[in-house]
Short mmCIF file of C-alpha atoms in Angstrom, two decimals:
data_model
loop_
_atom_site.label_atom_id
_atom_site.label_comp_id
_atom_site.label_asym_id
_atom_site.label_seq_id
_atom_site.Cartn_x
_atom_site.Cartn_y
_atom_site.Cartn_z
CA MET A 1 29.46 -11.43 -15.41
CA LEU A 2 29.68 -14.36 -17.46
CA THR A 3 30.66 -12.51 -20.62
CA ARG A 4 34.52 -12.37 -20.20
CA TYR A 5 34.51 -14.37 -23.52
CA LEU A 6 32.39 -11.65 -25.40
CA SER A 7 33.22 -8.10 -23.98
CA PRO A 8 35.75 -6.61 -21.67
CA ARG A 9 34.33 -6.15 -18.01
CA ARG A 10 35.30 -2.44 -18.43
CA ASN A 11 32.72 -2.06 -21.25
CA ILE A 12 30.14 -3.76 -19.11
CA TRP A 13 30.73 -1.38 -16.10
CA LEU A 14 30.51 1.89 -18.34
CA THR A 15 27.32 0.49 -20.12
CA SER A 16 25.69 -0.14 -16.56
CA ILE A 17 26.86 3.05 -15.24
CA LEU A 18 25.29 4.90 -18.36
CA ILE A 19 21.90 2.80 -18.05
CA GLY A 20 21.95 3.70 -14.29
CA VAL A 21 22.16 7.51 -15.00
CA ILE A 22 19.49 7.31 -17.68
CA VAL A 23 17.24 5.37 -15.24
CA ALA A 24 17.79 7.63 -12.51
CA LEU A 25 16.91 10.79 -14.32
CA LEU A 26 13.94 8.94 -15.98
CA ALA A 27 12.70 7.78 -12.76
CA GLY A 28 13.28 10.95 -11.00
CA SER A 29 11.48 12.88 -13.91
CA ILE A 30 8.62 10.55 -13.72
CA GLN A 31 8.30 10.76 -9.89
CA VAL A 32 8.15 14.52 -10.37
CA MET A 33 5.38 14.38 -13.04
CA VAL A 34 3.69 11.90 -10.56
CA ILE A 35 3.52 14.09 -7.66
CA TYR A 36 2.46 17.10 -9.69
CA HIS A 37 -0.34 15.14 -11.17
CA SER A 38 -1.14 13.47 -7.57
CA ARG A 39 -1.18 17.09 -6.11
CA SER A 40 -3.22 18.55 -8.99
CA GLU A 41 -5.73 15.65 -8.11
CA ARG A 42 -5.91 16.58 -4.61
CA PHE A 43 -6.59 20.12 -5.05
CA ASP A 44 -9.36 19.26 -7.54
CA SER A 45 -10.74 16.83 -5.06
CA ILE A 46 -10.60 19.34 -2.25
CA ILE A 47 -12.18 22.02 -4.16
CA ASP A 48 -14.84 19.92 -5.62
CA ASN A 49 -15.75 18.74 -2.27
CA VAL A 50 -15.89 22.12 -0.72
CA ASN A 51 -17.93 23.24 -3.77
CA VAL A 52 -20.51 20.36 -3.36
CA TYR A 53 -20.76 20.85 0.52
CA LEU A 54 -21.52 24.55 0.14
CA THR A 55 -23.80 24.12 -2.67
CA GLU A 56 -25.85 21.86 -0.77
CA TYR A 57 -25.66 23.56 2.53
CA PHE A 58 -26.95 27.04 1.28
CA SER A 59 -29.51 25.07 -0.86
CA GLN A 60 -30.94 23.72 2.18
CA LEU A 61 -30.53 26.71 4.08
CA GLU A 62 -32.29 28.87 1.39
CA LYS A 63 -35.19 26.25 1.42
CA THR A 64 -35.49 26.80 5.22
CA MET A 65 -35.37 30.64 4.85
CA VAL A 66 -38.27 30.18 2.27
CA GLY A 67 -40.21 28.38 4.81
CA LEU A 68 -39.74 31.15 7.40
CA GLN A 69 -41.26 33.97 4.97
CA PRO A 70 -44.72 33.46 6.14
CA LEU A 71 -43.64 34.47 9.80
CA VAL A 72 -42.81 37.97 8.55
CA ASN A 73 -46.34 38.87 8.84
CA GLN A 74 -46.81 37.50 12.23
CA LYS A 75 -45.85 39.10 16.02
CA CYS A 76 -42.56 38.15 17.21
CA GLU A 77 -44.09 37.28 20.67
CA ASN A 78 -46.10 34.41 18.74
CA ILE A 79 -43.52 32.90 16.73
CA VAL A 80 -40.03 33.32 18.50
CA SER A 81 -39.95 30.07 19.98
CA ASP A 82 -40.64 28.58 16.39
CA LEU A 83 -37.90 30.56 15.00
CA THR A 84 -35.32 29.69 17.93
CA ALA A 85 -36.12 25.85 17.11
CA ARG A 86 -35.60 26.51 13.47
CA ALA A 87 -32.31 28.04 14.23
CA ALA A 88 -31.31 25.35 16.60
CA PHE A 89 -31.75 22.72 14.09
CA SER A 90 -29.90 24.56 11.34
CA PRO A 91 -26.28 23.56 11.27
CA ASN A 92 -23.67 26.52 11.87
CA VAL A 93 -26.63 29.24 12.13
CA ARG A 94 -26.28 31.91 14.87
CA ALA A 95 -29.51 33.70 14.24
CA PHE A 96 -32.53 33.89 11.95
CA LEU A 97 -33.77 37.70 11.80
CA LEU A 98 -37.33 38.33 10.44
CA VAL A 99 -37.31 41.87 8.46
CA LYS A 100 -40.33 43.68 7.74
CA GLU A 101 -40.22 46.85 5.71
CA GLY A 102 -36.42 47.03 6.07
CA VAL A 103 -36.67 46.79 9.98
CA ALA A 104 -35.39 43.45 11.63
CA PHE A 105 -38.03 42.95 14.25
CA CYS A 106 -37.53 39.31 15.52
CA SER A 107 -34.30 37.47 16.13
CA SER A 108 -34.33 33.77 16.92
CA ALA A 109 -31.50 34.48 19.38
CA THR A 110 -32.64 37.51 21.24
CA GLY A 111 -36.29 37.71 20.63
CA PRO A 112 -38.29 40.94 19.73
CA MET A 113 -36.16 43.76 18.43
CA ASN A 114 -36.74 46.97 16.20
CA THR A 115 -33.47 47.68 14.28
CA PRO A 116 -33.30 48.93 10.63
CA LEU A 117 -31.51 46.15 8.69
CA VAL A 118 -29.34 48.80 7.06
CA GLN A 119 -28.00 49.80 10.46
CA LEU A 120 -27.03 46.24 11.03
CA ILE A 121 -25.53 45.61 7.56
CA PRO A 122 -24.91 48.81 5.63
CA HIS A 123 -23.81 47.21 2.39
CA LEU A 124 -26.43 44.43 2.08
CA ASP A 125 -28.44 44.74 -1.12
CA THR A 126 -32.06 43.85 -0.05
CA ARG A 127 -33.25 44.44 -3.61
CA LYS A 128 -31.74 41.19 -4.48
CA ALA A 129 -33.40 37.74 -4.06
CA VAL A 130 -30.39 36.50 -2.54
CA ASP A 131 -27.40 38.45 -1.12
CA MET A 132 -24.35 37.76 1.15
CA ARG A 133 -21.76 39.77 3.30
CA LEU A 134 -18.84 38.76 5.45
CA LEU A 135 -19.14 40.32 8.91
CA PRO A 136 -16.43 40.90 11.43
CA GLY A 137 -18.37 39.84 14.21
CA THR A 138 -22.32 39.68 15.44
CA PRO A 139 -23.78 41.09 18.60
CA MET A 140 -23.67 38.03 20.31
CA MET A 141 -20.25 37.07 19.15
CA PRO A 142 -18.50 40.08 18.44
CA ASP A 143 -14.95 38.75 17.97
CA ASN A 144 -15.81 36.00 15.69
CA ALA A 145 -16.45 36.54 11.99
CA ALA A 146 -19.60 35.54 10.36
CA LEU A 147 -21.23 35.18 7.00
CA ALA A 148 -24.39 37.00 6.43
CA MET A 149 -27.07 35.85 3.92
CA TRP A 150 -30.37 37.76 2.84
CA VAL A 151 -33.22 36.11 1.23
CA ARG A 152 -35.88 38.48 -0.06
CA ASN A 153 -39.76 37.90 0.17
CA PRO A 154 -40.93 37.31 -3.46
CA HIS A 155 -43.98 39.44 -2.59
CA ASP A 156 -42.36 42.37 -0.96
CA ASP A 157 -38.89 44.05 -1.78
CA ASN A 158 -38.58 45.21 1.87
CA ASP A 159 -39.42 41.87 3.67
CA GLY A 160 -37.44 38.84 3.85
CA ILE A 161 -35.16 36.65 6.07
CA PHE A 162 -31.51 37.38 7.21
CA VAL A 163 -29.54 34.81 8.73
CA SER A 164 -25.92 34.99 10.38
CA ILE A 165 -23.77 31.81 9.86
CA ASN A 166 -20.42 30.64 11.42
CA THR A 167 -17.75 30.79 8.86
CA ASN A 168 -16.40 27.15 9.79
CA LEU A 169 -19.09 25.97 7.29
CA THR A 170 -17.34 22.65 6.33
CA PRO A 171 -14.98 19.97 7.61
CA TYR A 172 -13.22 20.23 4.22
CA ILE A 173 -12.05 23.84 4.86
CA LEU A 174 -10.69 22.75 8.32
CA TYR A 175 -9.01 19.64 6.68
CA SER A 176 -7.41 21.55 3.93
CA ALA A 177 -6.23 24.11 6.23
CA ARG A 178 -4.23 21.61 8.23
CA GLN A 179 -2.33 19.93 5.39
CA ASN A 180 1.36 20.67 5.25
CA ASP A 181 1.14 21.48 1.35
CA PHE A 182 -1.80 23.98 1.78
CA SER A 183 -1.00 27.26 2.78
CA SER A 184 -4.54 28.64 3.47
CA ILE A 185 -8.16 28.87 2.31
CA ALA A 186 -10.08 31.80 1.94
CA LEU A 187 -13.91 32.91 1.55
CA VAL A 188 -14.54 35.85 -0.74
CA VAL A 189 -17.85 37.87 -0.93
CA ASN A 190 -17.81 40.84 -3.38
CA ASP A 191 -14.93 43.06 -1.77
CA THR A 192 -14.25 41.13 1.44
CA ALA A 193 -12.37 38.05 2.00
CA LEU A 194 -11.84 35.77 5.11
CA SER A 195 -8.81 33.73 5.11
CA THR A 196 -7.68 30.67 7.54
CA LEU A 197 -4.55 32.84 8.03
CA THR A 198 -6.12 35.43 10.00
CA ASN A 199 -9.42 36.25 11.86
CA ARG A 200 -9.69 39.68 10.29
CA LEU A 201 -11.68 40.72 7.08
CA ILE A 202 -9.26 41.75 4.61
CA ASP A 203 -9.57 43.09 1.08
CA PRO A 204 -9.24 40.24 -1.66
CA GLN A 205 -6.54 42.15 -3.29
CA ASN A 206 -4.28 41.62 -0.09
CA LEU A 207 -4.51 37.83 -0.54
CA ARG A 208 -2.04 35.82 -2.28
CA ALA A 209 -1.58 36.71 -5.90
CA GLU A 210 -3.05 33.59 -7.49
CA PRO A 211 -4.97 30.72 -5.67
CA ILE A 212 -3.93 27.34 -6.64
CA ARG A 213 -7.83 26.38 -7.09
CA GLN A 214 -10.91 28.57 -7.02
CA VAL A 215 -14.56 28.01 -7.12
CA GLN A 216 -17.88 30.11 -7.33
CA ILE A 217 -20.60 28.76 -5.53
CA LYS A 218 -23.68 28.44 -7.74
CA GLY A 219 -26.24 31.03 -7.38
CA LEU A 220 -24.31 32.97 -4.59
CA PRO A 221 -21.96 35.89 -4.49
CA LEU A 222 -19.52 33.60 -2.65
CA LYS A 223 -16.13 32.30 -4.11
CA VAL A 224 -13.67 29.85 -2.16
CA TYR A 225 -9.86 30.19 -2.86
CA LEU A 226 -7.31 27.54 -2.05
CA TYR A 227 -3.72 28.42 -1.53
CA ALA A 228 -0.90 25.91 -1.69
CA ASN A 229 2.87 26.14 -2.19
CA SER A 230 3.62 25.08 -5.83
CA TRP A 231 6.22 22.39 -4.72
CA LEU A 232 7.60 20.99 -1.44
CA SER A 233 11.25 20.49 -0.72
CA GLU A 234 10.48 17.12 0.52
CA ASN A 235 9.09 16.24 -2.88
CA THR A 236 12.55 17.17 -4.44
CA LEU A 237 14.29 15.03 -2.01
CA PHE A 238 11.96 12.26 -2.51
CA SER A 239 12.31 12.29 -6.26
CA LEU A 240 16.06 12.46 -5.95
CA LEU A 241 16.17 9.66 -3.72
CA LEU A 242 13.87 7.47 -5.94
CA GLY A 243 16.07 8.33 -8.90
CA VAL A 244 19.05 7.25 -7.21
CA VAL A 245 17.50 4.02 -5.89
CA CYS A 246 16.27 3.21 -9.38
CA GLY A 247 19.56 4.08 -11.09
CA LEU A 248 21.42 1.90 -8.63
CA LEU A 249 19.18 -0.92 -9.14
CA ALA A 250 19.13 -0.59 -12.87
CA GLY A 251 22.86 -0.35 -12.83
CA LEU A 252 23.13 -3.55 -10.94
CA VAL A 253 20.58 -5.25 -12.82
CA SER A 254 22.34 -4.12 -16.16
CA TYR A 255 25.54 -5.57 -15.01
CA TYR A 256 23.95 -9.02 -14.29
CA VAL A 257 22.05 -9.00 -17.47
CA LEU A 258 25.05 -7.69 -19.62
CA THR A 259 27.39 -10.57 -18.29
CA LEU A 260 24.62 -13.21 -18.90
CA LYS A 261 23.22 -12.12 -22.11
CA SER A 262 25.84 -13.49 -24.66
CA ASP A 263 25.01 -17.16 -24.03
CA PRO A 264 23.36 -17.54 -20.56
CA ARG A 265 21.85 -21.07 -21.53
CA LYS A 266 25.56 -22.30 -22.21
CA ALA A 267 26.86 -20.50 -18.94
CA ILE A 268 24.09 -22.41 -16.84
CA LEU A 269 25.17 -25.64 -18.47
CA LEU A 270 28.69 -25.05 -18.05
CA GLY A 271 28.12 -24.41 -14.45
CA ILE A 272 26.31 -27.45 -13.88
CA LYS A 273 28.98 -29.50 -15.52
CA ASN A 274 31.75 -27.68 -13.69
CA ASN A 275 29.92 -27.99 -10.32
CA GLN A 276 29.55 -24.36 -9.76
CA PHE A 277 26.20 -24.89 -8.07
CA TYR A 278 25.86 -26.10 -4.60
CA VAL A 279 23.28 -26.37 -2.09
CA VAL A 280 22.74 -25.03 1.50
CA TYR A 281 20.11 -26.16 4.06
CA GLN A 282 17.96 -23.75 6.12
CA PRO A 283 16.31 -25.41 9.18
CA VAL A 284 12.76 -25.39 9.83
CA VAL A 285 11.45 -25.76 13.44
CA LYS A 286 8.14 -26.26 14.98
CA ALA A 287 6.57 -22.90 16.09
CA ASP A 288 5.44 -24.59 19.54
CA THR A 289 8.53 -26.17 20.51
CA LEU A 290 11.23 -24.35 18.45
CA ARG A 291 12.98 -27.51 17.58
CA ILE A 292 13.84 -28.69 14.32
CA SER A 293 11.47 -30.49 12.15
CA GLY A 294 13.09 -30.34 8.62
CA ILE A 295 14.98 -28.41 6.10
CA GLU A 296 14.83 -26.32 3.04
CA VAL A 297 17.23 -27.14 0.32
CA LEU A 298 18.35 -23.84 -1.62
CA MET A 299 20.55 -23.75 -4.70
CA ARG A 300 23.50 -21.53 -4.87
CA TRP A 301 25.79 -20.57 -7.74
CA ARG A 302 29.43 -19.38 -7.34
CA HIS A 303 30.51 -18.28 -10.51
CA PRO A 304 34.32 -18.19 -11.24
CA VAL A 305 34.27 -14.62 -12.68
CA ALA A 306 31.29 -13.01 -11.15
CA GLY A 307 31.07 -14.58 -7.68
CA GLU A 308 27.98 -15.46 -6.07
CA ILE A 309 25.00 -14.96 -8.36
CA PRO A 310 21.54 -14.39 -6.58
CA PRO A 311 19.17 -17.31 -6.91
CA ASP A 312 16.43 -14.80 -8.21
CA VAL A 313 18.83 -14.16 -10.89
CA PHE A 314 19.92 -17.30 -12.23
CA ILE A 315 16.59 -19.29 -11.44
CA ASN A 316 14.60 -16.90 -13.60
CA LEU A 317 17.35 -17.09 -16.39
CA ALA A 318 17.12 -20.79 -16.17
CA GLU A 319 13.45 -20.79 -16.65
CA THR A 320 13.47 -18.17 -19.49
CA GLN A 321 16.34 -20.16 -21.31
CA GLN A 322 14.47 -23.34 -20.78
CA VAL A 323 17.19 -24.92 -18.78
CA ILE A 324 15.42 -25.10 -15.52
CA VAL A 325 14.77 -29.00 -15.83
CA PRO A 326 18.60 -29.95 -16.10
CA LEU A 327 19.37 -27.53 -13.32
CA THR A 328 16.64 -29.27 -11.28
CA HIS A 329 18.15 -32.43 -12.24
CA HIS A 330 21.49 -31.29 -10.62
CA LEU A 331 19.69 -30.18 -7.69
CA LEU A 332 18.17 -33.41 -6.92
CA ALA A 333 21.52 -35.25 -7.53
CA LEU A 334 23.11 -32.68 -5.02
CA ILE A 335 20.44 -33.52 -2.47
CA ALA A 336 20.99 -37.39 -3.10
CA ARG A 337 24.48 -37.06 -2.61
CA ASP A 338 24.32 -35.43 0.91
CA ALA A 339 21.18 -37.41 1.96
CA PRO A 340 23.38 -40.17 3.80
CA ALA A 341 24.92 -37.36 5.93
CA LEU A 342 21.67 -35.66 6.51
CA GLN A 343 20.06 -38.82 7.64
CA LYS A 344 22.61 -39.31 10.53
CA ILE A 345 21.63 -35.45 11.99
CA LEU A 346 18.18 -35.47 11.13
CA PRO A 347 15.34 -37.67 12.77
CA ALA A 348 13.23 -40.03 10.59
CA GLY A 349 10.12 -38.24 9.28
CA SER A 350 11.93 -34.86 8.78
CA LYS A 351 10.71 -32.58 6.25
CA LEU A 352 13.01 -31.86 3.12
CA GLY A 353 11.58 -29.13 1.23
CA LEU A 354 12.80 -28.21 -2.33
CA ASN A 355 11.61 -25.86 -5.12
CA ILE A 356 10.04 -27.37 -8.31
CA SER A 357 9.44 -24.95 -11.19
CA PRO A 358 6.04 -25.04 -13.14
CA ALA A 359 8.29 -25.49 -16.19
CA HIS A 360 9.37 -28.85 -14.82
CA LEU A 361 6.23 -29.87 -13.29
CA HIS A 362 4.60 -29.74 -16.56
CA ALA A 363 7.54 -31.64 -18.39
CA ASP A 364 7.03 -35.12 -19.65
CA GLU A 365 9.91 -36.62 -17.64
CA PHE A 366 8.71 -35.04 -14.41
CA GLN A 367 7.00 -38.20 -12.65
CA ASP A 368 10.38 -40.18 -13.73
CA ASP A 369 12.67 -37.68 -12.33
CA LEU A 370 10.79 -37.74 -8.95
CA GLN A 371 10.57 -41.52 -8.90
CA GLN A 372 14.46 -41.81 -9.61
CA PHE A 373 14.75 -39.10 -6.71
CA ALA A 374 12.95 -40.98 -4.39
CA ALA A 375 14.79 -44.33 -4.98
CA SER A 376 18.20 -42.48 -4.62
CA MET A 377 16.93 -41.36 -0.97
CA PRO A 378 17.12 -43.21 2.34
CA ALA A 379 14.08 -45.32 2.54
CA ASN A 380 11.20 -44.13 4.84
CA HIS A 381 13.35 -41.29 6.43
CA PHE A 382 12.59 -38.16 4.70
CA ASN A 383 9.08 -36.71 3.97
CA VAL A 384 9.90 -34.70 0.80
CA VAL A 385 7.98 -31.49 0.20
CA LEU A 386 7.74 -29.91 -3.29
CA GLU A 387 7.61 -26.31 -3.00
CA ILE A 388 5.71 -24.45 -6.05
CA THR A 389 5.77 -20.76 -6.11
CA GLU A 390 2.55 -18.97 -7.16
CA ARG A 391 4.33 -16.20 -8.66
CA ALA A 392 4.32 -18.45 -12.13
CA MET A 393 1.16 -19.86 -13.55
CA ILE A 394 0.71 -23.63 -13.48
CA ASP A 395 -1.59 -25.48 -16.06
CA LYS A 396 -4.83 -26.60 -14.35
CA ASN A 397 -5.52 -29.58 -16.51
CA LYS A 398 -1.99 -31.23 -16.06
CA SER A 399 -1.45 -29.94 -12.52
CA LEU A 400 -4.44 -31.62 -11.11
CA ALA A 401 -3.45 -34.97 -12.18
CA ILE A 402 0.13 -34.52 -11.31
CA PHE A 403 -0.79 -33.27 -7.77
CA ASP A 404 -2.92 -36.39 -7.31
CA TRP A 405 -0.01 -38.61 -8.44
CA LEU A 406 2.42 -36.87 -6.15
CA HIS A 407 0.14 -37.44 -3.09
CA GLU A 408 -0.18 -41.12 -4.05
CA GLN A 409 3.76 -41.31 -4.24
CA GLY A 410 4.13 -40.09 -0.65
CA PHE A 411 5.12 -36.38 -1.68
CA GLU A 412 3.71 -33.34 0.11
CA ILE A 413 3.08 -30.16 -1.84
CA ALA A 414 3.53 -26.49 -0.43
CA ILE A 415 2.61 -23.32 -2.11
CA ASP A 416 5.50 -20.94 -1.81
CA ASP A 417 5.63 -17.21 -1.63
CA PHE A 418 2.01 -17.04 -0.72
CA GLY A 419 0.27 -13.72 -1.31
CA THR A 420 3.06 -12.23 -3.64
CA GLY A 421 1.72 -13.20 -7.05
CA HIS A 422 -1.61 -13.00 -8.91
CA SER A 423 -3.06 -16.25 -8.41
CA ALA A 424 -2.92 -17.24 -4.80
CA LEU A 425 -6.68 -17.65 -4.02
CA ILE A 426 -7.24 -19.49 -7.36
CA TYR A 427 -4.31 -21.82 -6.73
CA LEU A 428 -6.01 -22.53 -3.16
CA GLU A 429 -9.28 -23.11 -4.81
CA ARG A 430 -8.00 -25.68 -7.48
CA TYR A 431 -5.34 -27.57 -5.85
CA LYS A 432 -4.82 -29.60 -2.78
CA PHE A 433 -1.75 -28.25 -1.06
CA ASP A 434 -0.33 -29.61 2.24
CA TYR A 435 1.50 -26.35 3.41
CA LEU A 436 1.28 -22.71 2.84
CA LYS A 437 4.56 -20.90 3.17
CA ILE A 438 3.97 -17.32 4.24
CA ASP A 439 6.20 -14.88 2.36
CA ARG A 440 8.75 -12.82 4.58
CA GLY A 441 7.23 -9.62 3.20
CA PHE A 442 4.25 -10.37 5.33
CA VAL A 443 6.33 -11.51 8.34
CA GLN A 444 8.28 -8.33 8.09
CA ALA A 445 5.06 -6.34 8.56
CA ILE A 446 4.55 -7.91 12.16
CA GLY A 447 4.66 -4.93 14.61
CA THR A 448 4.54 -2.18 11.97
CA GLU A 449 1.31 -0.11 11.19
CA THR A 450 1.06 -1.11 7.53
CA VAL A 451 -1.75 -2.63 5.44
CA THR A 452 0.08 -6.11 5.33
CA SER A 453 -0.46 -6.84 8.98
CA PRO A 454 -4.33 -7.31 8.61
CA VAL A 455 -3.60 -9.29 5.26
CA LEU A 456 -1.42 -11.81 7.48
CA ASP A 457 -4.26 -12.12 9.76
CA ALA A 458 -6.62 -13.08 7.00
CA VAL A 459 -4.06 -15.38 5.29
CA LEU A 460 -3.85 -17.49 8.66
CA THR A 461 -7.39 -17.27 9.00
CA LEU A 462 -7.81 -18.78 5.42
CA SER A 463 -5.05 -21.58 5.98
CA ARG A 464 -7.01 -22.65 9.03
CA ARG A 465 -10.45 -23.05 7.34
CA LEU A 466 -8.39 -24.94 4.45
CA GLN A 467 -6.59 -27.12 7.06
CA LEU A 468 -3.39 -26.11 5.68
CA MET A 469 -0.19 -26.20 7.76
CA THR A 470 1.69 -22.80 7.83
CA VAL A 471 5.38 -22.00 7.23
CA ALA A 472 6.51 -18.58 8.03
CA GLU A 473 9.52 -17.38 6.07
CA GLY A 474 11.84 -14.72 6.89
CA VAL A 475 11.74 -14.82 10.56
CA GLU A 476 14.18 -12.25 12.03
CA THR A 477 13.16 -11.28 15.49
CA PRO A 478 11.99 -12.88 18.72
CA GLU A 479 8.84 -10.62 18.58
CA GLN A 480 8.16 -11.86 15.20
CA ALA A 481 8.50 -15.41 16.14
CA GLU A 482 6.31 -14.86 19.31
CA TRP A 483 3.56 -13.28 17.35
CA LEU A 484 3.45 -16.01 14.66
CA ARG A 485 3.37 -18.60 17.34
CA LYS A 486 0.45 -16.90 19.21
CA HIS A 487 -1.46 -16.81 16.07
CA GLY A 488 -1.15 -20.45 15.29
CA VAL A 489 1.67 -20.73 12.51
CA ASN A 490 2.81 -24.19 12.62
CA PHE A 491 6.61 -23.93 11.38
CA LEU A 492 9.19 -21.10 11.51
CA GLN A 493 12.26 -20.38 9.44
CA GLY A 494 14.59 -17.33 8.98
CA TYR A 495 17.70 -15.69 10.12
CA TRP A 496 16.63 -15.63 13.98
CA LEU A 497 16.60 -19.59 13.90
CA SER A 498 19.46 -19.97 11.28
CA ARG A 499 20.80 -18.87 8.13
CA PRO A 500 20.91 -21.33 5.14
CA LEU A 501 23.99 -23.46 5.96
CA PRO A 502 26.27 -25.78 3.87
CA LEU A 503 26.31 -29.29 4.68
CA GLU A 504 29.51 -29.22 6.76
CA ALA A 505 28.13 -26.28 9.06
CA LEU A 506 24.88 -28.19 9.75
CA ILE A 507 26.81 -31.14 10.88
CA ALA A 508 29.00 -29.02 12.98
CA ALA A 509 25.79 -27.48 14.68
CA HIS A 510 24.64 -30.90 15.35
CA ASP A 511 27.97 -31.83 16.88
CA GLU A 512 27.22 -29.14 19.47
CA PRO A 513 24.38 -30.55 21.56
CA ALA A 514 23.90 -27.45 23.80
CA ASN A 515 23.36 -25.34 20.72
CA TYR A 516 21.96 -27.91 18.38
CA PHE A 517 19.11 -26.00 16.65
CA SER A 518 18.01 -24.09 19.80
CA ALA A 519 16.33 -20.90 18.24
CA GLY A 520 17.77 -17.51 18.51
CA ASN A 521 21.49 -18.23 19.06
CA GLY A 522 22.01 -17.86 15.30
CA SER A 523 24.38 -20.89 15.14
CA LEU A 524 21.63 -23.72 14.11
#
């Protein structure tokens, strides 16, 4: 924007477009990799959880069955009540069967019986210490598949305990089956499988070709297969959207940077000299009455070539180029110029907020600058509030003394953009603030199901305990204003109340008594 002296605007546009395209491709590619990695971690987590759950479940079940082995040598009539109780307190167990010499003679569900085990489950290998089979159903629940488990008596190959188990063994199975990026999950025992896609037992060969994850349950002939789509169409759309957004942002930022990079320091100083900077005033109202209590002074830059340059761009640039102090000097001069007119429309005691950079706060001439500014303002009319953002670090040793001096001189101090930086709580602990300005990001979360809303509650609770006055920025709807008022916020500002206004517009609003600073009409 500012480099008409160095390069044609056409080159800036072409370079910005090229950077935007590169960033778009890079951001989209990174998002694809992130999604793949995230999905992979989710698959690993699900299968690991299933493995842990089933391993622990069958370990406990096997211990229970080992404890039942002595009952094999007793009559069913004497032990059936105990057997039934054991089944009742064993999760997902349909029935325990006691097997003596290959014959099931006692069931926790039906009591005495006399059925060869081979007749109940033809393919169960009772010679193994532990064996399993999938069953299409059991006598009590013929239409619901079950998992059968055999634990042999260590002292007799034909004696042991047989148990039938519901196949909904774990909430992880049900959970994974409901996810839109999971197709199905299957339990596989030897040559039989049971999938969440069907209630019938099927051959594992008829399952999908390759599961996304699989696990063998330790010590058991049981496998678990997870199936999922390799990629989702919405992930493609999201990656494309992210790439486009990042590309556009990168292109715009590149345009700003390229137009400023030649000599941004000179451009800012020239802007100050040529009166390209101007101020606007955003009214701040009391939350309980919605009447004006003061204004926040905001600096703007109207460049003759680039047009309006966003404050975030030129303020950050002024700080990095070490010209924030002369820019603040210019801001103070502009305020002092408008002060007599502001005095006529704002009552005595009105708050006048302005932003101070930590770089200026630490400068040697800071105190002299503030004293000169105070001397240039109408006496005993405005309460000046210095707003210090917590996005930037301030020096602890210097700032403590400066803050004390400011309070002695009658200035008030606000922490601006609270909660958006890395040191908010440290600031509140170290320094004595008068106001806490709640960032618009928290205000915008009001009425939405986000993690930001409870954070806003915590911020308000903290401010009350620290006896700080609160100012909510970015109020755009009456619902937000009502919520903030009910939760004890002291002051409000935002587009619902008024946009930042040039001095002439502020005076014009004052000259219309019916509309003067009446909240919600957009004409403050």
